Amino acid sequence: ALERAKERGLVKDVTYPGLRTHPRFNTAWKSNLSPQARVWIDSLRGSTVPGLGLEGAGRGYDPEIDGIPFGGMISFRISGGEAETNRFLSKLHLFTLAESLGGVESLVEVPEKMTHGAIPPAERAILGIGPDLIRISVGIEDPEDLVRDIENALEGSVPTVLVQVKQTSAPLSEVSDESPLATRPQSAAPSENGDVVKSFA
C-alpha cells in the first residue's frame, strides 16, 4: 500500500526489506528467513493475500514479485515535512501514537520527535531522521482495515501541489503548537503490554 502511495506521490520512500524494491530484498528472502518462515511464505503462493492489490491482477501471490512478510516494523517518508506528518497522525484511527513500538496493537511514531529526539539535530540529519520520517508497528488488527486507515490518512494529509512537485528533504524543525506531538494528553495509560501510549482527541 505504501509503495502504491509512493507511485502516486504521497510517499517519498519506504524502508522495509520485505519489499521487492528494497536493495536488501534478496538478502532478506534468501538469507535472513528461517526455514519455517520460508515454508509458510511458500504455502501462500497463488493465493490472494489481503492488501497487495492482487484482486484485479489476475494472478495469485508470488514472493519474488510481491515481496515477503518480514516483520511488522515499517518506516516511510511522507511527501512534505512536519505539517504533512502532523496531519497524517491526526487522521489515523486504528494506529495509536506511542513512543514504544512492539505491542499487539498497531502503533505509529515520529523518530525525530520521539525515540530519537535526544540525538543532536546534526547527527539526526546525517542519519536521515527528519520530520517526514514515520515509523509504524503493524499489530494484529484486520490487515485490510489497517491499509485503508493508512491510505485515508495519506489522502487527507498531502496537498495536491506536493504530489505534483518532486520534494527535497525538509529542514529539521521544532514541534509546532499544531502538532499532535506537542499536545499533552490529560492522562497517559499503559497499553496491554505495559507501554505508555498517548491518545489525542
Short mmCIF file of C-alpha atoms in Angstrom, two decimals, residues 1-178:
data_model
loop_
_atom_site.label_atom_id
_atom_site.label_comp_id
_atom_site.label_asym_id
_atom_site.label_seq_id
_atom_site.Cartn_x
_atom_site.Cartn_y
_atom_site.Cartn_z
CA ALA A 1 0.00 0.00 0.00
CA LEU A 2 2.84 2.41 0.81
CA GLU A 3 4.56 1.53 -2.48
CA ARG A 4 1.33 2.36 -4.32
CA ALA A 5 1.19 5.64 -2.39
CA LYS A 6 4.78 6.30 -3.47
CA GLU A 7 3.80 5.84 -7.12
CA ARG A 8 1.10 8.48 -6.60
CA GLY A 9 3.50 10.95 -4.94
CA LEU A 10 2.01 10.71 -1.43
CA VAL A 11 5.10 8.97 -0.03
CA LYS A 12 8.75 9.64 -0.87
CA ASP A 13 10.22 6.27 0.07
CA VAL A 14 9.52 3.13 2.07
CA THR A 15 12.04 1.22 4.19
CA TYR A 16 11.09 -2.44 4.51
CA PRO A 17 13.41 -5.31 3.49
CA GLY A 18 10.40 -7.44 2.60
CA LEU A 19 9.60 -5.22 -0.39
CA ARG A 20 10.88 -6.40 -3.76
CA THR A 21 12.09 -2.84 -4.42
CA HIS A 22 14.26 -2.72 -1.27
CA PRO A 23 18.01 -3.04 -2.04
CA ARG A 24 18.38 -5.83 0.54
CA PHE A 25 15.35 -7.85 -0.50
CA ASN A 26 17.45 -10.74 -1.84
CA THR A 27 19.32 -10.92 1.46
CA ALA A 28 16.06 -10.88 3.40
CA TRP A 29 14.47 -13.54 1.16
CA LYS A 30 17.44 -15.87 0.65
CA SER A 31 19.48 -15.47 3.85
CA ASN A 32 17.53 -13.96 6.74
CA LEU A 33 14.32 -16.01 6.81
CA SER A 34 14.14 -19.09 8.98
CA PRO A 35 13.32 -22.36 7.18
CA GLN A 36 9.90 -22.35 8.87
CA ALA A 37 9.16 -18.83 7.59
CA ARG A 38 10.12 -19.83 4.05
CA VAL A 39 7.81 -22.85 4.18
CA TRP A 40 4.94 -20.65 5.39
CA ILE A 41 5.56 -17.99 2.72
CA ASP A 42 5.77 -20.68 0.03
CA SER A 43 2.41 -22.01 1.23
CA LEU A 44 0.88 -18.62 0.32
CA ARG A 45 1.92 -18.85 -3.35
CA GLY A 46 -1.02 -18.46 -5.69
CA SER A 47 -3.39 -17.15 -3.01
CA THR A 48 -4.95 -13.69 -2.82
CA VAL A 49 -3.11 -12.02 0.06
CA PRO A 50 -5.06 -9.04 1.52
CA GLY A 51 -3.53 -5.61 0.99
CA LEU A 52 -1.39 -6.43 -2.06
CA GLY A 53 -3.98 -5.34 -4.61
CA LEU A 54 -3.93 -8.70 -6.37
CA GLU A 55 -7.71 -8.92 -6.68
CA GLY A 56 -7.66 -7.31 -10.14
CA ALA A 57 -4.23 -8.59 -11.21
CA GLY A 58 -5.46 -11.96 -12.50
CA ARG A 59 -2.80 -13.87 -10.57
CA GLY A 60 -2.01 -15.07 -7.07
CA TYR A 61 0.73 -14.10 -4.66
CA ASP A 62 4.34 -14.60 -5.76
CA PRO A 63 7.02 -13.69 -3.18
CA GLU A 64 9.63 -12.95 -5.85
CA ILE A 65 7.31 -10.34 -7.39
CA ASP A 66 5.18 -9.13 -4.48
CA GLY A 67 7.71 -9.22 -1.66
CA ILE A 68 7.62 -11.11 1.62
CA PRO A 69 6.29 -10.54 5.12
CA PHE A 70 9.42 -9.53 7.04
CA GLY A 71 8.24 -8.40 10.44
CA GLY A 72 5.81 -5.68 11.48
CA MET A 73 8.15 -2.66 11.55
CA ILE A 74 7.93 -0.29 8.58
CA SER A 75 9.36 3.20 8.07
CA PHE A 76 8.39 5.64 5.36
CA ARG A 77 8.82 9.28 4.42
CA ILE A 78 5.66 11.22 3.75
CA SER A 79 5.78 13.76 0.92
CA GLY A 80 6.27 17.13 2.55
CA GLY A 81 7.50 17.71 6.07
CA GLU A 82 6.29 18.39 9.59
CA ALA A 83 2.88 19.80 8.59
CA GLU A 84 2.05 16.75 6.45
CA THR A 85 3.29 14.40 9.18
CA ASN A 86 1.10 16.14 11.75
CA ARG A 87 -1.96 15.92 9.51
CA PHE A 88 -1.26 12.25 8.84
CA LEU A 89 -1.05 11.46 12.56
CA SER A 90 -4.26 13.33 13.31
CA LYS A 91 -6.19 11.43 10.61
CA LEU A 92 -5.27 7.91 11.71
CA HIS A 93 -7.99 5.95 13.51
CA LEU A 94 -6.50 2.50 14.11
CA PHE A 95 -2.87 3.38 14.85
CA THR A 96 -2.04 4.74 18.31
CA LEU A 97 0.68 7.37 18.67
CA ALA A 98 3.19 5.73 21.01
CA GLU A 99 6.90 6.02 21.63
CA SER A 100 7.43 2.34 22.37
CA LEU A 101 6.77 0.02 19.44
CA GLY A 102 6.15 -3.68 19.67
CA GLY A 103 2.76 -4.35 21.26
CA VAL A 104 -0.02 -6.38 19.66
CA GLU A 105 -1.84 -3.18 18.70
CA SER A 106 -0.81 -1.07 15.70
CA LEU A 107 1.34 1.89 16.74
CA VAL A 108 2.90 4.89 14.98
CA GLU A 109 5.72 7.22 15.94
CA VAL A 110 7.86 10.06 14.57
CA PRO A 111 11.51 9.21 15.39
CA GLU A 112 12.71 12.84 15.09
CA LYS A 113 10.48 13.94 17.96
CA MET A 114 10.14 10.74 19.93
CA THR A 115 12.56 7.77 20.03
CA HIS A 116 15.47 9.74 18.50
CA GLY A 117 14.61 13.18 19.91
CA ALA A 118 17.65 13.21 22.22
CA ILE A 119 20.08 12.83 19.32
CA PRO A 120 21.58 16.22 18.30
CA PRO A 121 19.95 17.67 15.14
CA ALA A 122 23.17 17.46 13.11
CA GLU A 123 23.51 13.74 13.84
CA ARG A 124 19.83 13.14 13.06
CA ALA A 125 20.35 14.85 9.70
CA ILE A 126 23.29 12.56 8.91
CA LEU A 127 21.13 9.55 9.80
CA GLY A 128 18.26 10.81 7.66
CA ILE A 129 15.92 11.27 10.62
CA GLY A 130 13.77 14.29 9.77
CA PRO A 131 10.19 15.49 10.28
CA ASP A 132 8.92 13.48 7.29
CA LEU A 133 10.06 10.11 8.70
CA ILE A 134 7.24 7.99 10.15
CA ARG A 135 7.63 4.56 11.71
CA ILE A 136 4.77 2.13 12.21
CA SER A 137 4.46 -1.12 14.08
CA VAL A 138 1.76 -3.25 12.48
CA GLY A 139 -0.39 -5.07 15.00
CA ILE A 140 -2.92 -7.89 14.81
CA GLU A 141 -5.91 -5.88 13.58
CA ASP A 142 -7.51 -6.74 10.24
CA PRO A 143 -4.90 -6.00 7.52
CA GLU A 144 -7.43 -4.51 5.11
CA ASP A 145 -8.63 -2.10 7.81
CA LEU A 146 -5.05 -1.05 8.56
CA VAL A 147 -4.26 -0.49 4.88
CA ARG A 148 -7.43 1.58 4.45
CA ASP A 149 -6.55 3.64 7.56
CA ILE A 150 -3.06 4.45 6.19
CA GLU A 151 -4.38 5.24 2.70
CA ASN A 152 -7.16 7.51 4.01
CA ALA A 153 -4.74 9.37 6.31
CA LEU A 154 -2.26 9.89 3.45
CA GLU A 155 -5.00 11.09 1.09
CA GLY A 156 -6.06 13.77 3.56
CA SER A 157 -2.54 14.83 4.54
CA VAL A 158 -0.54 15.61 1.40
CA PRO A 159 -1.66 18.64 -0.62
CA THR A 160 -2.04 18.08 -4.36
CA VAL A 161 0.77 20.56 -5.07
CA LEU A 162 3.23 18.34 -3.14
CA VAL A 163 2.12 15.29 -5.07
CA GLN A 164 2.86 17.09 -8.34
CA VAL A 165 6.25 18.54 -7.40
CA LYS A 166 9.29 16.44 -6.54
CA GLN A 167 10.26 17.25 -2.98
CA THR A 168 13.68 17.74 -1.46
CA SER A 169 14.42 16.93 2.16
CA ALA A 170 12.56 19.22 4.52
CA PRO A 171 14.66 21.05 7.12
CA LEU A 172 14.62 19.85 10.67
CA SER A 173 12.27 21.87 12.83
CA GLU A 174 10.87 22.05 16.31
CA VAL A 175 7.42 20.72 17.16
CA SER A 176 4.81 23.33 16.32
CA ASP A 177 1.80 24.13 18.50
CA GLU A 178 -0.46 22.44 15.90
#
